[in-house]
XYZ file of N, CA and C in Angstrom:
513
model
N 0.839 -1.172 0.000
C 0.000 0.000 0.000
C 0.891 1.244 0.000
N 0.517 2.200 -0.821
C 1.280 3.452 -0.899
C 0.826 4.394 0.203
N 1.645 5.422 0.417
C 1.286 6.470 1.358
C 1.581 7.830 0.756
N 0.764 8.799 1.124
C 1.030 10.202 0.874
C 0.936 10.870 2.242
N 1.154 12.160 2.272
C 1.092 12.873 3.549
C 0.000 13.928 3.526
N -0.587 14.140 4.674
C -1.525 15.237 4.886
C -0.945 16.062 6.020
N -0.393 17.227 5.660
C 0.284 18.096 6.631
C 1.371 17.326 7.383
N 2.092 16.488 6.641
C 3.209 15.749 7.210
C 2.842 14.429 7.865
N 1.571 14.137 8.011
C 1.129 12.885 8.616
C 0.834 11.871 7.518
N 1.433 10.674 7.597
C 1.196 9.666 6.561
C -0.270 9.240 6.482
N -0.735 9.068 5.239
C -2.094 8.620 4.941
C -1.971 7.469 3.948
N -2.681 6.382 4.205
C -2.645 5.229 3.301
C -3.461 5.488 2.045
N -2.910 5.015 0.919
C -3.580 5.123 -0.374
C -3.636 3.726 -0.976
N -4.857 3.253 -1.239
C -5.042 1.904 -1.756
C -5.295 1.934 -3.262
N -5.031 0.805 -3.882
C -5.265 0.648 -5.313
C -3.966 0.660 -6.084
N -4.083 0.425 -7.370
C -2.912 0.351 -8.248
C -2.816 1.640 -9.055
N -1.917 2.530 -8.664
C -1.735 3.792 -9.379
C -1.114 3.504 -10.740
N -1.665 4.085 -11.823
C -1.170 3.765 -13.165
C 0.256 4.252 -13.411
N 1.034 3.401 -14.028
C 2.412 3.723 -14.391
C 2.479 4.158 -15.850
N 3.472 4.970 -16.154
C 3.720 5.385 -17.535
C 3.951 4.138 -18.378
N 3.313 4.105 -19.540
C 3.464 2.990 -20.468
C 2.337 1.986 -20.424
N 1.587 1.968 -19.345
C 0.493 0.996 -19.265
C -0.792 1.588 -19.831
N -1.733 0.723 -20.128
C -3.052 1.170 -20.571
C -3.762 1.816 -19.395
N -4.485 2.885 -19.672
C -5.253 3.544 -18.615
C -6.323 2.585 -18.104
N -6.518 2.535 -16.795
C -7.603 1.705 -16.271
C -8.953 2.202 -16.793
N -9.902 1.314 -16.856
C -11.258 1.724 -17.241
C -11.791 2.700 -16.199
N -12.713 3.540 -16.631
C -13.359 4.439 -15.679
C -14.773 4.734 -16.119
N -15.618 4.911 -15.149
C -16.944 5.465 -15.338
C -17.102 6.516 -14.256
N -17.439 7.731 -14.662
C -17.610 8.851 -13.743
C -18.860 9.615 -14.150
N -19.323 10.503 -13.288
C -20.552 11.247 -13.544
C -20.231 12.705 -13.832
N -20.775 13.230 -14.944
C -20.515 14.624 -15.312
C -21.549 15.560 -14.678
N -21.465 16.839 -14.979
C -22.351 17.811 -14.344
C -23.794 17.732 -14.833
N -24.039 16.977 -15.894
C -25.408 16.728 -16.349
C -25.970 15.441 -15.746
N -25.228 14.860 -14.804
C -25.576 13.606 -14.131
C -25.554 12.401 -15.059
N -24.841 12.530 -16.177
C -24.662 11.414 -17.105
C -23.341 10.715 -16.792
N -23.341 9.417 -16.938
C -22.106 8.660 -16.756
C -21.281 8.736 -18.024
N -19.973 8.921 -17.862
C -19.044 8.970 -18.982
C -17.915 7.979 -18.747
N -17.291 7.562 -19.840
C -16.152 6.656 -19.789
C -15.030 7.252 -20.638
N -13.902 6.585 -20.683
C -12.813 7.043 -21.548
C -13.254 7.091 -23.009
N -14.152 6.196 -23.400
C -14.634 6.168 -24.787
C -15.314 7.477 -25.186
N -15.853 8.197 -24.208
C -16.483 9.490 -24.509
C -15.467 10.543 -24.928
N -14.201 10.263 -24.697
C -13.125 11.188 -25.058
C -12.173 10.535 -26.062
N -12.690 9.584 -26.819
C -11.893 8.822 -27.790
C -11.182 9.762 -28.758
N -9.925 9.447 -29.018
C -9.127 10.225 -29.968
C -8.531 11.492 -29.381
N -8.848 11.794 -28.134
C -8.292 12.980 -27.477
C -7.291 12.564 -26.410
N -6.364 13.450 -26.149
C -5.470 13.271 -25.007
C -6.236 13.744 -23.776
N -6.013 13.055 -22.667
C -6.752 13.355 -21.452
C -5.792 13.656 -20.310
N -6.003 14.814 -19.675
C -5.270 15.158 -18.459
C -6.249 14.983 -17.313
N -6.009 14.000 -16.465
C -6.864 13.792 -15.305
C -6.230 14.489 -14.112
N -6.861 15.565 -13.676
C -6.462 16.287 -12.477
C -7.333 15.717 -11.364
N -6.790 14.764 -10.628
C -7.536 14.045 -9.597
C -7.299 14.761 -8.272
N -8.403 15.143 -7.625
C -8.307 15.978 -6.421
C -9.261 15.474 -5.336
N -8.988 15.832 -4.072
C -9.946 15.486 -3.014
C -11.274 16.239 -3.157
N -11.230 17.577 -3.327
C -12.451 18.383 -3.418
C -12.128 19.786 -3.911
N -12.978 20.326 -4.793
C -12.771 21.705 -5.252
C -12.964 22.710 -4.127
N -13.483 22.259 -2.992
C -13.695 23.144 -1.851
C -12.459 23.318 -0.974
N -11.314 22.833 -1.436
C -10.070 23.070 -0.703
C -9.195 24.018 -1.521
N -8.377 24.832 -0.872
C -7.601 25.838 -1.607
C -6.700 25.267 -2.701
N -5.972 24.198 -2.419
C -5.054 23.652 -3.418
C -5.809 23.038 -4.588
N -6.918 22.381 -4.305
C -7.720 21.789 -5.380
C -8.304 22.881 -6.268
N -8.773 23.947 -5.650
C -9.308 25.074 -6.421
C -8.219 25.680 -7.289
N -7.024 25.829 -6.725
C -5.899 26.397 -7.471
C -5.525 25.514 -8.652
N -5.431 24.207 -8.437
C -5.033 23.319 -9.546
C -6.114 23.280 -10.622
N -7.366 23.378 -10.238
C -8.447 23.409 -11.227
C -8.358 24.687 -12.056
N -8.127 25.817 -11.392
C -7.961 27.086 -12.120
C -6.753 27.027 -13.050
N -5.649 26.489 -12.546
C -4.403 26.441 -13.335
C -4.571 25.544 -14.561
N -5.160 24.365 -14.378
C -5.367 23.483 -15.527
C -6.375 24.087 -16.495
N -7.361 24.831 -16.002
C -8.290 25.532 -16.892
C -7.527 26.505 -17.774
N -6.614 27.259 -17.182
C -5.789 28.218 -17.932
C -4.910 27.503 -18.958
N -4.270 26.440 -18.536
C -3.355 25.714 -19.425
C -4.093 24.972 -20.537
N -5.320 24.531 -20.247
C -6.081 23.758 -21.228
C -6.338 24.548 -22.502
N -6.456 25.861 -22.378
C -6.727 26.676 -23.568
C -5.563 26.655 -24.548
N -4.386 26.226 -24.110
C -3.194 26.174 -24.960
C -2.946 24.782 -25.544
N -3.785 23.806 -25.193
C -3.542 22.421 -25.576
C -4.457 21.993 -26.717
N -3.843 21.485 -27.794
C -4.613 20.959 -28.918
C -5.040 19.522 -28.634
N -6.242 19.181 -29.088
C -6.745 17.817 -29.003
C -6.613 17.211 -27.603
N -6.848 18.049 -26.594
C -6.668 17.614 -25.215
C -7.833 18.096 -24.372
N -8.329 17.219 -23.520
C -9.377 17.571 -22.572
C -8.811 17.431 -21.160
N -9.148 18.387 -20.293
C -8.751 18.319 -18.891
C -9.960 17.858 -18.094
N -9.797 16.746 -17.409
C -10.854 16.161 -16.594
C -10.485 16.336 -15.126
N -11.292 17.081 -14.397
C -11.069 17.284 -12.965
C -11.948 16.270 -12.235
N -11.301 15.311 -11.575
C -11.994 14.189 -10.953
C -11.943 14.342 -9.435
N -13.122 14.298 -8.806
C -13.193 14.369 -7.343
C -14.449 13.642 -6.876
N -14.591 13.545 -5.562
C -15.807 12.970 -4.982
C -16.892 14.028 -4.809
N -16.615 15.265 -5.222
C -17.617 16.326 -5.123
C -18.869 15.949 -5.904
N -20.007 16.376 -5.408
C -21.229 16.192 -6.176
C -21.140 17.017 -7.453
N -21.719 16.549 -8.541
C -21.675 17.308 -9.792
C -22.217 18.734 -9.647
N -23.212 18.918 -8.777
C -23.781 20.256 -8.573
C -22.747 21.219 -8.010
N -21.966 20.752 -7.032
C -20.949 21.594 -6.403
C -19.839 21.930 -7.395
N -19.408 20.950 -8.159
C -18.351 21.195 -9.142
C -18.817 22.177 -10.212
N -20.053 22.015 -10.662
C -20.610 22.922 -11.675
C -20.714 24.340 -11.113
N -21.166 24.467 -9.878
C -21.279 25.773 -9.232
C -19.907 26.431 -9.105
N -18.908 25.659 -8.688
C -17.545 26.193 -8.544
C -17.034 26.704 -9.885
N -17.115 25.889 -10.915
C -16.603 26.293 -12.232
C -17.377 27.490 -12.779
N -18.680 27.535 -12.556
C -19.479 28.672 -13.009
C -19.075 29.954 -12.299
N -18.907 29.879 -10.993
C -18.528 31.062 -10.207
C -17.135 31.551 -10.579
N -16.262 30.630 -10.961
C -14.877 30.967 -11.298
C -14.694 31.282 -12.784
N -15.720 31.046 -13.590
C -15.603 31.271 -15.032
C -14.692 30.261 -15.707
N -14.678 29.041 -15.211
C -13.805 27.994 -15.754
C -14.580 27.185 -16.788
N -14.186 27.317 -18.050
C -14.899 26.592 -19.091
C -13.988 25.730 -19.959
N -12.736 25.552 -19.538
C -11.800 24.720 -20.290
C -11.510 23.393 -19.592
N -12.256 23.095 -18.526
C -12.110 21.812 -17.836
C -13.483 21.161 -17.751
N -13.480 19.848 -17.637
C -14.716 19.110 -17.422
C -14.605 18.439 -16.062
N -15.561 18.743 -15.182
C -15.530 18.123 -13.857
C -16.312 16.822 -13.886
N -15.746 15.826 -13.236
C -16.343 14.496 -13.163
C -16.316 14.022 -11.716
N -17.383 13.364 -11.314
C -17.526 12.944 -9.923
C -17.452 11.428 -9.773
N -16.862 11.023 -8.657
C -16.810 9.605 -8.295
C -17.984 9.209 -7.403
N -18.926 10.127 -7.156
C -19.941 9.879 -6.128
C -20.774 8.634 -6.374
N -21.008 8.255 -7.614
C -21.711 6.998 -7.900
C -20.747 5.883 -8.287
N -19.467 6.212 -8.313
C -18.480 5.264 -8.835
C -17.240 5.193 -7.939
N -17.414 4.757 -6.698
C -16.258 4.692 -5.788
C -15.183 3.707 -6.254
N -15.521 2.817 -7.189
C -14.526 1.873 -7.709
C -13.377 2.589 -8.410
N -13.616 3.821 -8.866
C -12.547 4.608 -9.503
C -11.355 4.761 -8.568
N -11.606 5.013 -7.300
C -10.541 5.258 -6.321
C -9.519 4.118 -6.313
N -10.006 2.891 -6.242
C -9.124 1.718 -6.218
C -8.503 1.458 -7.588
N -9.325 1.536 -8.640
C -8.847 1.228 -9.991
C -7.730 2.168 -10.429
N -7.768 3.414 -9.957
C -6.757 4.400 -10.332
C -5.738 4.642 -9.214
N -5.800 3.879 -8.136
C -4.790 3.950 -7.081
C -4.767 5.254 -6.310
N -5.938 5.864 -6.093
C -6.013 7.151 -5.393
C -6.962 7.085 -4.196
N -7.197 5.895 -3.665
C -8.164 5.695 -2.592
C -7.559 6.045 -1.230
N -7.898 7.230 -0.722
C -7.454 7.604 0.623
C -8.220 6.727 1.609
N -7.505 5.847 2.307
C -8.188 4.846 3.132
C -7.791 4.903 4.596
N -7.153 5.994 5.014
C -6.911 6.218 6.435
C -6.890 7.728 6.675
N -7.099 8.108 7.912
C -7.083 9.522 8.253
C -8.421 10.198 7.988
N -8.506 11.497 8.271
C -9.775 12.214 8.185
C -10.327 12.385 6.768
N -9.512 12.139 5.738
C -9.983 12.301 4.361
C -10.347 10.964 3.710
N -10.503 9.930 4.532
C -10.902 8.614 4.025
C -12.142 8.745 3.155
N -12.103 8.092 1.997
C -13.228 8.130 1.074
C -13.065 9.134 -0.049
N -12.066 10.008 0.067
C -11.786 10.970 -0.994
C -10.632 10.455 -1.845
N -10.375 11.127 -2.946
C -9.251 10.796 -3.815
C -7.986 11.496 -3.310
N -6.866 10.842 -3.466
C -5.571 11.491 -3.257
C -5.347 12.460 -4.415
N -4.467 13.424 -4.233
C -4.139 14.365 -5.312
C -3.176 13.672 -6.282
N -3.549 13.714 -7.555
C -2.735 13.068 -8.580
C -3.021 13.706 -9.934
N -2.080 13.519 -10.850
C -2.282 13.902 -12.241
C -1.851 12.712 -13.091
N -2.745 12.311 -13.980
C -2.442 11.240 -14.927
C -2.769 11.769 -16.313
N -1.799 11.668 -17.217
C -2.005 12.101 -18.602
C -2.068 10.847 -19.465
N -3.113 10.802 -20.296
C -3.388 9.640 -21.135
C -3.416 10.105 -22.588
N -2.742 9.369 -23.467
C -2.702 9.774 -24.881
C -3.992 9.393 -25.609
N -4.011 9.651 -26.914
C -5.193 9.399 -27.740
C -5.594 7.932 -27.765
N -4.648 7.049 -27.477
C -4.895 5.607 -27.484
C -5.094 5.040 -26.085
N -5.331 5.923 -25.120
C -5.570 5.559 -23.720
C -4.372 4.884 -23.052
N -3.185 5.297 -23.470
C -1.956 4.838 -22.842
C -1.467 5.945 -21.893
N -1.045 5.573 -20.696
C -0.562 6.539 -19.708
C 0.800 7.067 -20.155
N 0.908 8.393 -20.285
C 2.176 9.016 -20.693
C 2.781 9.874 -19.577
N 2.048 10.067 -18.505
C 2.570 10.779 -17.327
C 1.707 10.393 -16.135
N 2.337 10.171 -14.982
C 1.561 9.925 -13.766
C 2.322 10.465 -12.563
N 1.597 11.184 -11.723
C 2.168 11.732 -10.494
C 1.151 11.615 -9.370
N 1.484 10.835 -8.369
C 0.738 10.802 -7.124
C 1.449 11.798 -6.218
N 0.805 12.924 -5.919
C 1.457 14.012 -5.184
C 1.725 13.566 -3.745
N 2.986 13.686 -3.309
C 3.414 13.191 -1.999
C 2.710 13.862 -0.829
N 2.511 15.155 -0.929
C 1.858 15.927 0.146
C 0.544 16.456 -0.407
N -0.570 16.062 0.192
C -1.896 16.410 -0.331
C -2.063 17.913 -0.516
N -1.471 18.721 0.352
C -1.669 20.173 0.249
C -0.807 20.823 -0.836
N 0.096 20.058 -1.453
C 0.959 20.602 -2.507
C 0.282 20.500 -3.874
N 0.610 21.448 -4.746
C 0.113 21.410 -6.116
C 0.893 20.360 -6.909
N 0.284 19.851 -7.974
C 1.000 18.890 -8.825
C 2.070 19.600 -9.652
N 2.889 18.819 -10.309
C 3.928 19.345 -11.198
C 3.307 19.586 -12.576
N 2.797 20.800 -12.759
C 2.124 21.149 -14.021
C 3.075 21.005 -15.206
N 4.304 21.468 -15.036
C 5.266 21.448 -16.138
C 5.533 20.030 -16.628
N 5.707 19.098 -15.702
C 5.955 17.707 -16.102
C 4.750 17.133 -16.848
N 3.544 17.445 -16.377
C 2.342 16.957 -17.057
C 2.273 17.505 -18.473
N 2.545 18.790 -18.620
C 2.474 19.410 -19.944
C 3.582 18.918 -20.868
N 4.765 18.696 -20.327
C 5.869 18.191 -21.151
C 5.552 16.816 -21.724
N 4.738 16.048 -21.015
C 4.377 14.729 -21.547
C 3.502 14.876 -22.793
N 2.814 16.003 -22.908
C 1.962 16.259 -24.071
C 2.761 16.837 -25.237
N 3.685 17.720 -24.912
C 4.484 18.381 -25.942
C 5.679 19.038 -25.286
N 6.867 18.787 -25.779
C 8.044 19.441 -25.203
C 8.034 20.959 -25.407
N 7.139 21.467 -26.284
C 7.114 22.898 -26.567
C 6.190 23.667 -25.637
N 5.333 22.983 -24.888
C 4.384 23.646 -23.997
C 5.008 23.751 -22.620
N 4.918 24.931 -22.006
C 5.452 25.074 -20.653
C 4.418 25.738 -19.759
N 4.523 25.419 -18.489
C 3.597 25.987 -17.495
C 4.043 27.371 -17.168
């Protein structure tokens, strides 16, 4: 079992976190229209999964804003912000912030995502939420970048995620 930290305190993370080079695990998540979506709904596109505990935390809000900004510079790429937030809350957050370059997806009906993608916080006060991670998947659903962020309150490495898409794009 892997561990990350929450304010320096170790937290257990269950599941198999995807490695670069492997096929992306299957996923079913719920969008803001309450429809279930899968990777097939984004076929032929590169996918940046910004996996977060909740948009209601400062770091998660910051990473969602940052990926929204960066997404406008990416060709053939969709940014998927994945959390356990209800679709209503995610939609409200993005609307209030004017974020229209990301798609928020919820695990609320699909807790199996946590284990399948290796982001299942299974100890400590955030049990049941996703660990902070970024996984970039190419057009063929192959993982080309993966980062399980060591400290939950830290932002992900945006530059590394973007470099996996194109060496010419920088954060």
